[in-house]
mmCIF file of C-alpha atoms and ligand atoms in Angstrom:
data_model
loop_
_atom_site.group_PDB
_atom_site.id
_atom_site.type_symbol
_atom_site.label_atom_id
_atom_site.label_comp_id
_atom_site.label_asym_id
_atom_site.label_seq_id
_atom_site.Cartn_x
_atom_site.Cartn_y
_atom_site.Cartn_z
ATOM 1 C CA UNK A 24 145.763 139.902 74.345
ATOM 2 C CA UNK A 25 144.176 137.210 72.303
ATOM 3 C CA UNK A 26 145.739 133.801 72.401
ATOM 4 C CA UNK A 27 145.113 131.713 69.375
ATOM 5 C CA UNK A 28 143.742 128.361 70.443
ATOM 6 C CA UNK A 29 143.920 125.421 68.080
ATOM 7 C CA UNK A 30 140.618 124.310 66.553
ATOM 8 C CA UNK A 31 138.829 121.700 68.664
ATOM 9 C CA UNK A 32 138.533 119.293 65.791
ATOM 10 C CA UNK A 33 139.439 119.263 62.167
ATOM 11 C CA UNK A 34 136.013 118.224 61.040
ATOM 12 C CA UNK A 35 133.672 119.962 58.622
ATOM 13 C CA UNK A 36 131.377 122.758 59.809
ATOM 14 C CA UNK A 37 128.315 120.462 59.801
ATOM 15 C CA UNK A 38 129.854 118.154 62.392
ATOM 16 C CA UNK A 39 130.751 121.107 64.564
ATOM 17 C CA UNK A 40 127.147 122.211 64.545
ATOM 18 C CA UNK A 41 125.980 118.710 65.464
ATOM 19 C CA UNK A 42 128.506 118.567 68.297
ATOM 20 C CA UNK A 43 127.246 121.918 69.573
ATOM 21 C CA UNK A 44 123.658 120.700 69.423
ATOM 22 C CA UNK A 45 124.592 117.535 71.265
ATOM 23 C CA UNK A 46 126.289 119.606 73.934
ATOM 24 C CA UNK A 47 123.212 121.848 74.298
ATOM 25 C CA UNK A 48 121.024 118.771 74.596
ATOM 26 C CA UNK A 49 123.250 117.256 77.292
ATOM 27 C CA UNK A 50 123.117 120.490 79.264
ATOM 28 C CA UNK A 51 119.331 120.636 78.888
ATOM 29 C CA UNK A 52 118.886 117.078 80.050
ATOM 30 C CA UNK A 53 121.175 117.645 83.002
ATOM 31 C CA UNK A 54 119.320 120.817 83.950
ATOM 32 C CA UNK A 55 115.957 119.147 83.616
ATOM 33 C CA UNK A 56 116.917 116.157 85.692
ATOM 34 C CA UNK A 57 118.258 118.477 88.357
ATOM 35 C CA UNK A 58 114.813 120.099 88.462
ATOM 36 C CA UNK A 59 112.406 117.270 88.574
ATOM 37 C CA UNK A 60 109.272 119.241 87.804
ATOM 38 C CA UNK A 61 110.824 120.572 84.604
ATOM 39 C CA UNK A 62 111.933 117.067 83.669
ATOM 40 C CA UNK A 63 108.330 115.987 83.763
ATOM 41 C CA UNK A 64 107.149 118.955 81.699
ATOM 42 C CA UNK A 65 109.771 118.582 78.977
ATOM 43 C CA UNK A 66 110.062 114.871 78.532
ATOM 44 C CA UNK A 67 106.947 113.259 79.882
ATOM 45 C CA UNK A 68 103.531 113.416 78.430
ATOM 46 C CA UNK A 69 101.649 112.062 81.401
ATOM 47 C CA UNK A 70 98.408 110.269 80.761
ATOM 48 C CA UNK A 71 95.904 112.480 82.568
ATOM 49 C CA UNK A 72 94.779 110.685 85.704
ATOM 50 C CA UNK A 73 91.107 110.127 86.111
ATOM 51 C CA UNK A 74 90.264 112.689 88.756
ATOM 52 C CA UNK A 75 87.034 114.014 90.128
ATOM 53 C CA UNK A 76 85.675 116.861 88.020
ATOM 54 C CA UNK A 77 86.501 120.084 89.814
ATOM 55 C CA UNK A 78 84.554 123.298 89.383
ATOM 56 C CA UNK A 79 86.337 126.458 90.361
ATOM 57 C CA UNK A 80 84.626 128.200 93.291
ATOM 58 C CA UNK A 81 82.049 125.438 93.753
ATOM 59 C CA UNK A 82 82.726 124.652 97.420
ATOM 60 C CA UNK A 83 82.731 128.277 98.454
ATOM 61 C CA UNK A 84 79.565 129.131 96.568
ATOM 62 C CA UNK A 85 77.725 126.153 98.066
ATOM 63 C CA UNK A 86 79.086 126.954 101.505
ATOM 64 C CA UNK A 87 78.021 130.588 101.223
ATOM 65 C CA UNK A 88 74.488 129.413 102.010
ATOM 66 C CA UNK A 89 75.833 128.488 105.430
ATOM 67 C CA UNK A 90 78.484 131.108 105.985
ATOM 68 C CA UNK A 91 77.368 134.024 103.852
ATOM 69 C CA UNK A 92 80.045 135.459 101.629
ATOM 70 C CA UNK A 93 81.609 137.944 103.952
ATOM 71 C CA UNK A 94 84.594 135.691 104.357
ATOM 72 C CA UNK A 95 86.370 136.070 101.043
ATOM 73 C CA UNK A 96 88.894 138.608 102.301
ATOM 74 C CA UNK A 97 89.906 136.547 105.300
ATOM 75 C CA UNK A 98 93.409 135.091 105.084
ATOM 76 C CA UNK A 99 93.633 131.383 105.898
ATOM 77 C CA UNK A 100 96.663 131.921 108.130
ATOM 78 C CA UNK A 101 97.401 134.911 110.337
ATOM 79 C CA UNK A 102 99.919 137.307 108.803
ATOM 80 C CA UNK A 103 102.592 139.384 110.491
ATOM 81 C CA UNK A 104 101.699 142.477 108.467
ATOM 82 C CA UNK A 105 98.167 142.461 109.880
ATOM 83 C CA UNK A 106 99.441 142.642 113.443
ATOM 84 C CA UNK A 107 102.537 144.765 113.094
ATOM 85 C CA UNK A 108 100.430 147.890 112.889
ATOM 86 C CA UNK A 109 97.395 146.275 114.534
ATOM 87 C CA UNK A 110 95.264 147.025 111.525
ATOM 88 C CA UNK A 111 92.859 144.217 112.315
ATOM 89 C CA UNK A 112 91.533 144.607 115.848
ATOM 90 C CA UNK A 113 89.590 141.549 116.788
ATOM 91 C CA UNK A 114 86.146 141.605 118.387
ATOM 92 C CA UNK A 115 86.749 138.371 120.277
ATOM 93 C CA UNK A 116 89.333 136.742 122.463
ATOM 94 C CA UNK A 117 90.701 133.284 121.666
ATOM 95 C CA UNK A 118 89.541 130.914 120.357
ATOM 96 C CA UNK A 119 87.291 133.128 118.210
ATOM 97 C CA UNK A 120 89.648 136.076 117.826
ATOM 98 C CA UNK A 121 92.993 137.469 118.875
ATOM 99 C CA UNK A 122 91.878 140.261 121.191
ATOM 100 C CA UNK A 123 94.340 140.603 124.052
ATOM 101 C CA UNK A 124 96.863 138.146 122.584
ATOM 102 C CA UNK A 125 98.354 140.491 119.989
ATOM 103 C CA UNK A 126 101.789 140.908 121.590
ATOM 104 C CA UNK A 127 102.358 137.183 121.990
ATOM 105 C CA UNK A 128 101.035 136.569 118.526
ATOM 106 C CA UNK A 129 103.313 139.179 117.000
ATOM 107 C CA UNK A 130 106.349 137.368 118.385
ATOM 108 C CA UNK A 131 105.099 134.052 116.993
ATOM 109 C CA UNK A 132 104.305 135.498 113.565
ATOM 110 C CA UNK A 133 107.775 137.034 113.403
ATOM 111 C CA UNK A 134 109.390 133.581 113.481
ATOM 112 C CA UNK A 135 106.837 131.589 111.471
ATOM 113 C CA UNK A 136 105.227 132.048 108.066
ATOM 114 C CA UNK A 137 101.800 132.697 106.596
ATOM 115 C CA UNK A 138 102.242 131.744 102.976
ATOM 116 C CA UNK A 139 100.238 129.145 101.105
ATOM 117 C CA UNK A 140 102.674 126.933 99.170
ATOM 118 C CA UNK A 141 103.062 127.854 95.491
ATOM 119 C CA UNK A 142 102.011 124.409 94.296
ATOM 120 C CA UNK A 143 98.628 124.879 95.994
ATOM 121 C CA UNK A 144 98.315 128.584 95.253
ATOM 122 C CA UNK A 145 98.847 127.999 91.547
ATOM 123 C CA UNK A 146 96.194 125.288 91.138
ATOM 124 C CA UNK A 147 93.204 126.432 89.132
ATOM 125 C CA UNK A 148 90.964 124.062 91.010
ATOM 126 C CA UNK A 149 91.859 122.635 94.401
ATOM 127 C CA UNK A 150 90.642 119.158 95.283
ATOM 128 C CA UNK A 151 90.823 118.624 99.004
ATOM 129 C CA UNK A 152 90.124 115.792 101.375
ATOM 130 C CA UNK A 153 89.736 116.197 105.108
ATOM 131 C CA UNK A 154 90.777 112.967 106.795
ATOM 132 C CA UNK A 155 89.024 112.588 110.112
ATOM 133 C CA UNK A 156 90.307 110.220 112.767
ATOM 134 C CA UNK A 157 87.223 108.024 112.878
ATOM 135 C CA UNK A 158 87.170 104.242 113.156
ATOM 136 C CA UNK A 159 85.370 104.015 109.811
ATOM 137 C CA UNK A 160 88.738 104.413 108.109
ATOM 138 C CA UNK A 161 89.840 101.053 109.451
ATOM 139 C CA UNK A 162 90.106 98.527 106.606
ATOM 140 C CA UNK A 163 88.774 101.186 104.222
ATOM 141 C CA UNK A 164 91.662 100.777 101.716
ATOM 142 C CA UNK A 165 91.225 104.461 100.906
ATOM 143 C CA UNK A 166 94.953 105.252 101.103
ATOM 144 C CA UNK A 167 95.627 105.499 97.364
ATOM 145 C CA UNK A 168 92.465 107.521 96.764
ATOM 146 C CA UNK A 169 93.372 109.936 99.581
ATOM 147 C CA UNK A 170 96.910 110.446 98.247
ATOM 148 C CA UNK A 171 95.493 111.620 94.891
ATOM 149 C CA UNK A 172 93.887 114.796 96.260
ATOM 150 C CA UNK A 173 95.772 118.065 95.788
ATOM 151 C CA UNK A 174 95.403 118.895 99.467
ATOM 152 C CA UNK A 175 95.168 116.321 102.255
ATOM 153 C CA UNK A 176 94.209 117.789 105.626
ATOM 154 C CA UNK A 177 94.773 115.719 108.773
ATOM 155 C CA UNK A 178 93.930 116.313 112.379
ATOM 156 C CA UNK A 179 95.755 116.335 115.686
ATOM 157 C CA UNK A 180 98.028 113.384 116.409
ATOM 158 C CA UNK A 181 96.460 110.919 113.957
ATOM 159 C CA UNK A 182 99.216 108.579 112.803
ATOM 160 C CA UNK A 183 100.032 107.737 109.217
ATOM 161 C CA UNK A 184 102.898 105.273 109.688
ATOM 162 C CA UNK A 185 101.497 101.758 109.625
ATOM 163 C CA UNK A 186 98.068 102.880 108.369
ATOM 164 C CA UNK A 187 99.041 104.026 104.853
ATOM 165 C CA UNK A 188 96.720 101.576 103.102
ATOM 166 C CA UNK A 189 93.658 102.981 104.833
ATOM 167 C CA UNK A 190 94.530 106.650 105.364
ATOM 168 C CA UNK A 191 97.246 107.414 102.788
ATOM 169 C CA UNK A 192 100.629 108.967 103.411
ATOM 170 C CA UNK A 193 100.338 112.457 101.971
ATOM 171 C CA UNK A 194 99.745 115.267 104.464
ATOM 172 C CA UNK A 195 99.498 118.780 103.074
ATOM 173 C CA UNK A 196 98.289 120.323 106.318
ATOM 174 C CA UNK A 197 97.816 119.099 109.821
ATOM 175 C CA UNK A 198 95.661 121.043 112.278
ATOM 176 C CA UNK A 199 96.708 120.674 115.897
ATOM 177 C CA UNK A 200 96.885 122.410 119.268
ATOM 178 C CA UNK A 201 99.629 121.928 121.867
ATOM 179 C CA UNK A 202 97.839 119.140 123.745
ATOM 180 C CA UNK A 203 97.098 117.272 120.507
ATOM 181 C CA UNK A 204 100.548 117.638 118.922
ATOM 182 C CA UNK A 205 102.237 114.385 117.984
ATOM 183 C CA UNK A 206 105.451 113.970 119.944
ATOM 184 C CA UNK A 207 107.314 112.874 116.815
ATOM 185 C CA UNK A 208 106.129 115.266 114.079
ATOM 186 C CA UNK A 209 108.804 114.099 111.599
ATOM 187 C CA UNK A 210 107.488 110.522 111.522
ATOM 188 C CA UNK A 211 103.821 111.323 110.942
ATOM 189 C CA UNK A 212 104.203 114.192 108.433
ATOM 190 C CA UNK A 213 105.947 114.920 105.141
ATOM 191 C CA UNK A 214 108.915 117.328 105.088
ATOM 192 C CA UNK A 215 106.704 120.008 103.531
ATOM 193 C CA UNK A 216 103.561 119.440 105.637
ATOM 194 C CA UNK A 217 102.153 122.687 107.002
ATOM 195 C CA UNK A 218 101.665 122.360 110.750
ATOM 196 C CA UNK A 219 98.690 124.582 111.451
ATOM 197 C CA UNK A 220 98.313 125.704 115.047
ATOM 198 C CA UNK A 221 94.741 126.085 116.236
ATOM 199 C CA UNK A 222 94.978 128.372 119.251
ATOM 200 C CA UNK A 223 92.384 127.991 121.998
ATOM 201 C CA UNK A 224 94.165 130.151 124.566
ATOM 202 C CA UNK A 225 97.024 132.604 124.796
ATOM 203 C CA UNK A 226 99.200 129.854 126.327
ATOM 204 C CA UNK A 227 99.108 128.078 122.984
ATOM 205 C CA UNK A 228 100.962 130.977 121.329
ATOM 206 C CA UNK A 229 103.333 130.993 124.278
ATOM 207 C CA UNK A 230 103.983 127.259 123.860
ATOM 208 C CA UNK A 231 104.926 127.519 120.192
ATOM 209 C CA UNK A 232 107.140 130.518 120.900
ATOM 210 C CA UNK A 233 109.099 128.721 123.632
ATOM 211 C CA UNK A 234 109.523 125.686 121.357
ATOM 212 C CA UNK A 235 110.673 127.604 118.286
ATOM 213 C CA UNK A 236 112.820 130.178 120.100
ATOM 214 C CA UNK A 237 114.075 127.629 122.619
ATOM 215 C CA UNK A 238 112.954 129.699 125.570
ATOM 216 C CA UNK A 239 112.137 128.386 129.006
ATOM 217 C CA UNK A 240 109.213 125.993 128.704
ATOM 218 C CA UNK A 241 106.032 126.544 130.678
ATOM 219 C CA UNK A 242 104.412 123.416 132.033
ATOM 220 C CA UNK A 243 101.303 124.857 133.633
ATOM 221 C CA UNK A 244 98.162 125.957 131.848
ATOM 222 C CA UNK A 245 97.571 122.891 129.661
ATOM 223 C CA UNK A 246 95.007 120.186 130.237
ATOM 224 C CA UNK A 247 97.492 117.606 129.007
ATOM 225 C CA UNK A 248 101.271 117.891 128.847
ATOM 226 C CA UNK A 249 102.253 119.064 125.348
ATOM 227 C CA UNK A 250 105.706 118.230 123.901
ATOM 228 C CA UNK A 251 108.547 120.188 125.485
ATOM 229 C CA UNK A 252 110.908 119.412 122.647
ATOM 230 C CA UNK A 253 109.374 119.425 119.200
ATOM 231 C CA UNK A 254 111.551 118.907 116.176
ATOM 232 C CA UNK A 255 110.007 121.073 113.444
ATOM 233 C CA UNK A 256 111.127 123.725 111.005
ATOM 234 C CA UNK A 257 109.571 127.099 111.989
ATOM 235 C CA UNK A 258 108.846 127.687 108.284
ATOM 236 C CA UNK A 259 106.383 124.759 108.402
ATOM 237 C CA UNK A 260 104.303 126.392 111.143
ATOM 238 C CA UNK A 261 101.174 128.369 110.351
ATOM 239 C CA UNK A 262 98.697 130.008 112.714
ATOM 240 C CA UNK A 263 95.104 129.332 111.715
ATOM 241 C CA UNK A 264 92.976 132.437 111.462
ATOM 242 C CA UNK A 265 90.550 132.227 114.448
ATOM 243 C CA UNK A 266 87.892 133.481 112.062
ATOM 244 C CA UNK A 267 87.313 129.847 111.053
ATOM 245 C CA UNK A 268 86.669 128.861 114.665
ATOM 246 C CA UNK A 269 84.258 131.765 114.917
ATOM 247 C CA UNK A 270 82.192 130.801 111.892
ATOM 248 C CA UNK A 271 82.257 127.072 112.716
ATOM 249 C CA UNK A 272 80.877 127.901 116.174
ATOM 250 C CA UNK A 273 78.495 130.616 115.065
ATOM 251 C CA UNK A 274 77.184 129.447 111.689
ATOM 252 C CA UNK A 275 77.446 125.659 112.009
ATOM 253 C CA UNK A 276 76.734 125.084 115.701
ATOM 254 C CA UNK A 277 74.895 128.308 116.621
ATOM 255 C CA UNK A 278 77.000 128.643 119.760
ATOM 256 C CA UNK A 279 76.945 131.942 121.627
ATOM 257 C CA UNK A 280 80.020 133.999 120.781
ATOM 258 C CA UNK A 281 80.263 135.699 124.151
ATOM 259 C CA UNK A 282 80.598 132.882 126.646
ATOM 260 C CA UNK A 283 80.984 133.572 130.321
ATOM 261 C CA UNK A 284 84.660 133.235 131.288
ATOM 262 C CA UNK A 285 85.230 129.690 130.201
ATOM 263 C CA UNK A 286 84.178 128.394 126.793
ATOM 264 C CA UNK A 287 81.685 125.609 127.476
ATOM 265 C CA UNK A 288 81.289 124.137 124.027
ATOM 266 C CA UNK A 289 83.602 124.418 121.063
ATOM 267 C CA UNK A 290 83.860 122.877 117.600
ATOM 268 C CA UNK A 291 86.100 119.833 117.138
ATOM 269 C CA UNK A 292 89.270 120.164 115.079
ATOM 270 C CA UNK A 293 87.478 118.085 112.442
ATOM 271 C CA UNK A 294 84.579 120.484 112.017
ATOM 272 C CA UNK A 295 87.061 123.341 111.992
ATOM 273 C CA UNK A 296 89.060 121.617 109.241
ATOM 274 C CA UNK A 297 85.951 121.213 107.064
ATOM 275 C CA UNK A 298 85.151 124.904 107.572
ATOM 276 C CA UNK A 299 88.680 125.823 106.537
ATOM 277 C CA UNK A 300 88.571 123.487 103.523
ATOM 278 C CA UNK A 301 85.339 125.058 102.284
ATOM 279 C CA UNK A 302 87.200 128.356 102.027
ATOM 280 C CA UNK A 303 90.527 127.099 100.737
ATOM 281 C CA UNK A 304 89.296 124.495 98.254
ATOM 282 C CA UNK A 305 87.010 124.155 95.259
ATOM 283 C CA UNK A 306 86.026 120.577 96.038
ATOM 284 C CA UNK A 307 85.839 119.150 99.566
ATOM 285 C CA UNK A 308 85.566 115.471 100.392
ATOM 286 C CA UNK A 309 85.618 114.008 103.878
ATOM 287 C CA UNK A 310 86.688 110.591 105.130
ATOM 288 C CA UNK A 311 86.722 109.100 108.605
ATOM 289 C CA UNK A 312 84.088 111.394 110.095
ATOM 290 C CA UNK A 313 81.304 110.291 112.392
ATOM 291 C CA UNK A 314 81.127 108.704 115.820
ATOM 292 C CA UNK A 315 79.425 105.497 116.913
ATOM 293 C CA UNK A 316 75.876 105.771 118.230
ATOM 294 C CA UNK A 317 75.676 106.734 121.878
ATOM 295 C CA UNK A 318 74.362 103.279 122.919
ATOM 296 C CA UNK A 319 77.390 101.645 121.297
ATOM 297 C CA UNK A 320 79.607 101.905 124.350
ATOM 298 C CA UNK A 321 82.269 99.385 123.296
ATOM 299 C CA UNK A 322 82.935 100.710 119.796
ATOM 300 C CA UNK A 323 86.283 102.506 119.525
ATOM 301 C CA UNK A 324 86.067 105.977 118.022
ATOM 302 C CA UNK A 325 89.464 106.343 116.327
ATOM 303 C CA UNK A 326 91.175 104.204 113.690
ATOM 304 C CA UNK A 327 94.401 104.067 115.686
ATOM 305 C CA UNK A 328 93.599 103.806 119.380
ATOM 306 C CA UNK A 329 91.297 101.914 121.702
ATOM 307 C CA UNK A 330 89.254 104.723 123.204
ATOM 308 C CA UNK A 331 85.463 104.942 123.252
ATOM 309 C CA UNK A 332 82.889 107.732 123.315
ATOM 310 C CA UNK A 333 83.301 107.874 127.084
ATOM 311 C CA UNK A 334 86.605 109.700 126.574
ATOM 312 C CA UNK A 335 84.751 112.536 124.856
ATOM 313 C CA UNK A 336 82.828 113.391 128.026
ATOM 314 C CA UNK A 337 83.943 116.751 129.334
ATOM 315 C CA UNK A 338 85.774 117.584 126.112
ATOM 316 C CA UNK A 339 83.440 120.475 125.345
ATOM 317 C CA UNK A 340 82.379 118.886 122.067
ATOM 318 C CA UNK A 341 78.792 117.979 121.245
ATOM 319 C CA UNK A 342 79.229 115.247 118.665
ATOM 320 C CA UNK A 343 75.529 114.823 117.923
ATOM 321 C CA UNK A 344 75.170 118.502 117.170
ATOM 322 C CA UNK A 345 78.232 118.365 114.914
ATOM 323 C CA UNK A 346 76.793 115.359 113.112
ATOM 324 C CA UNK A 347 73.706 117.428 112.283
ATOM 325 C CA UNK A 348 75.908 120.202 110.896
ATOM 326 C CA UNK A 349 77.877 117.765 108.732
ATOM 327 C CA UNK A 350 74.646 116.123 107.486
ATOM 328 C CA UNK A 351 73.448 119.556 106.416
ATOM 329 C CA UNK A 352 76.664 120.157 104.473
ATOM 330 C CA UNK A 353 76.354 116.734 102.816
ATOM 331 C CA UNK A 354 72.741 117.369 101.874
ATOM 332 C CA UNK A 355 73.464 120.718 100.277
ATOM 333 C CA UNK A 356 76.365 119.173 98.358
ATOM 334 C CA UNK A 357 79.021 121.393 99.907
ATOM 335 C CA UNK A 358 80.999 118.297 100.902
ATOM 336 C CA UNK A 359 80.963 114.632 99.873
ATOM 337 C CA UNK A 360 81.685 111.630 102.125
ATOM 338 C CA UNK A 361 84.162 108.888 101.215
ATOM 339 C CA UNK A 362 83.206 106.759 104.214
ATOM 340 C CA UNK A 363 79.686 106.234 105.479
ATOM 341 C CA UNK A 364 78.373 109.046 107.562
HETATM 342 C C1 NAG B 416 77.379 138.067 98.391
HETATM 343 O O1 NAG B 416 78.010 139.215 97.880
HETATM 344 C C2 NAG B 416 77.313 139.831 96.819
HETATM 345 C C3 NAG B 416 78.108 141.014 96.300
HETATM 346 O O2 NAG B 416 79.349 141.123 96.928
HETATM 347 C C4 NAG B 416 75.926 140.269 97.301
HETATM 348 O O3 NAG B 416 75.207 140.865 96.241
HETATM 349 C C5 NAG B 416 75.172 139.055 97.826
HETATM 350 O O4 NAG B 416 73.923 139.454 98.352
HETATM 351 C C6 NAG B 416 75.985 138.343 98.900
HETATM 352 N N1 NAG B 416 75.314 137.105 99.289
HETATM 353 C C7 NAG B 416 75.150 136.753 100.565
HETATM 354 C C8 NAG B 416 74.479 135.441 100.790
HETATM 355 O O5 NAG B 416 75.557 137.416 101.494
HETATM 356 C C1 NAG B 417 90.076 94.616 109.461
HETATM 357 O O1 NAG B 417 90.577 93.504 108.745
HETATM 358 C C2 NAG B 417 91.184 92.537 109.576
HETATM 359 C C3 NAG B 417 91.819 91.480 108.720
HETATM 360 O O2 NAG B 417 90.981 91.154 107.643
HETATM 361 C C4 NAG B 417 90.134 91.974 110.540
HETATM 362 O O3 NAG B 417 90.742 91.043 111.381
HETATM 363 C C5 NAG B 417 89.568 93.120 111.362
HETATM 364 O O4 NAG B 417 88.512 92.650 112.179
HETATM 365 C C6 NAG B 417 89.030 94.225 110.469
HETATM 366 N N1 NAG B 417 88.666 95.363 111.304
HETATM 367 C C7 NAG B 417 87.530 96.032 111.148
HETATM 368 C C8 NAG B 417 87.306 97.172 112.082
HETATM 369 O O5 NAG B 417 86.707 95.757 110.300
HETATM 370 C C1 NAG B 418 74.015 118.353 121.933
HETATM 371 O O1 NAG B 418 73.286 118.711 120.775
HETATM 372 C C2 NAG B 418 72.035 118.088 120.680
HETATM 373 C C3 NAG B 418 71.451 118.417 119.308
HETATM 374 O O2 NAG B 418 71.547 119.774 119.017
HETATM 375 C C4 NAG B 418 71.152 118.549 121.835
HETATM 376 O O3 NAG B 418 69.887 117.939 121.781
HETATM 377 C C5 NAG B 418 71.845 118.211 123.156
HETATM 378 O O4 NAG B 418 71.116 118.731 124.244
HETATM 379 C C6 NAG B 418 73.263 118.753 123.187
HETATM 380 N N1 NAG B 418 73.944 118.224 124.349
HETATM 381 C C7 NAG B 418 74.555 118.994 125.218
HETATM 382 C C8 NAG B 418 75.235 118.310 126.338
HETATM 383 O O5 NAG B 418 74.583 120.210 125.123
HETATM 384 C C1 NAG B 419 78.082 108.513 102.534
HETATM 385 O O1 NAG B 419 77.225 108.330 103.635
HETATM 386 C C2 NAG B 419 75.968 107.714 103.325
HETATM 387 C C3 NAG B 419 75.149 107.694 104.586
HETATM 388 O O2 NAG B 419 75.803 106.954 105.584
HETATM 389 C C4 NAG B 419 76.200 106.332 102.760
HETATM 390 O O3 NAG B 419 74.983 105.745 102.392
HETATM 391 C C5 NAG B 419 77.121 106.407 101.569
HETATM 392 O O4 NAG B 419 77.444 105.111 101.122
HETATM 393 C C6 NAG B 419 78.403 107.148 101.954
HETATM 394 N N1 NAG B 419 79.249 107.262 100.792
HETATM 395 C C7 NAG B 419 80.385 106.562 100.696
HETATM 396 C C8 NAG B 419 81.179 106.781 99.446
HETATM 397 O O5 NAG B 419 80.765 105.822 101.570
#
C-alpha cells in the first residue's frame, strides 16, 4: 500500500534542490564534528608545522652499524600467536628471552594486546623522543618541543603532572617493570598511553597477570613492593620483546649473555628505550639522559626527586659504560640530544 503524502513545500523545484543540499551539508557537518579527525581533514587546511626533517628508515640504517640488520623481523611487542604454538623458542631466559616462562607469558598475552596503534603504524616517518628522567630536564622548558614528536617514550615512574613545562604531557609509551610502576598510572599517563612491561624475571609476568585477572597477589620475589592494585585497562598493556634487552646488553654494553645464576649487570630502562626507539622510529631524539660526574656527590640525578648517584649503587647498572654507548650513538648520528650529554 502506498500512502500519498502531501508535498513538503509548495516551492519550485530549484528550492527543493537547495533544501536537499542544505540538508546534506548539515548531515556532513554533524558527521564530521562527531569524528574529529575527519573534521580536520574536511574543513581545516592546517598550516604545516615546522618539524624536524624526517628520513624514512634513517634511524634503523644508522643503528644497523651497531646492531646489524638481523632485527627487522622482530616484533616490538610479544604476540600471542608466537607463543600459542611455541613457534619461537627462545635461546635465553629472562631478561634476554622467554625460555622457561612461556606458560605464564601465554596467560598474560591472552589478556593483553600486541598491536601498535594505527596512528603510529600509519605514519610514513616516525619522529620519536625518548625522555629520560635526568636532572638536566629541570628548567629546560622543553615541554612544548617534546609534545610535538609523534611518539614520546617515558620511563618508569617519572611524573608528568606538575612538570609539563619541562617534560611535556604527551606519553605514547611508558616502559616500566613492577617495582618501577607508578602507583597512580591514570594521573601520569594519557588514556591511550601504551604501558610497556619490561620483564626481568618470571615473577613480573605473574604480577601483571594477578593485577589484570584480579587473582591472589604475590608479595614475595620483588626487590621493592610493586602496586597491588593498579587501575589500568588491559588493552593498554604491552609486553616488550626481550630481544631489545638482549641487543642492548650484547651490542651496546658487550655484556655476557650467559650469566651465572643471577644477572650481575643489566641495561637501564633508558638505554633499553633508546634501543627500542631505534627500531620503531625513523628519527630518534633523546632528552634528560646523563648522570652527574661521580665526584659530584650532592647533585640529584632525577628531575623529580632528591636522590643522588649513591642510590644507584647495587642497582646492576654501570652508568659510565652506558654513557660511552650513548656517546657512540650520538657520534654516529643515530640519535640526537635535546639536553646536554
Ligand atoms: C643487511 O642485510 C643485507 C641483505 O639482507 C646484507 O646484504 C647485508 O650484508 C646486511 N648488513 C649487515 C651489516 O648485516
Ligand atoms: C630552576 O628555576 C628556578 C626558578 O627560576 C630556580 O630557583 C632553580 O634553582 C632552577 N633549578 C635548576 C636546577 O636550575
Ligand atoms: C663500568 O664501566 C666502565 C667503563 O666500561 C669500567 O671501566 C668499570 O670498571 C665498570 N664498572 C663496574 C663496576 O663494572
Ligand atoms: C648535546 O650534547 C653536547 C655535549 O654535551 C652539547 O654540547 C650540546 O649542546 C647538546 N645539544 C643540545 C641541543 O643540548
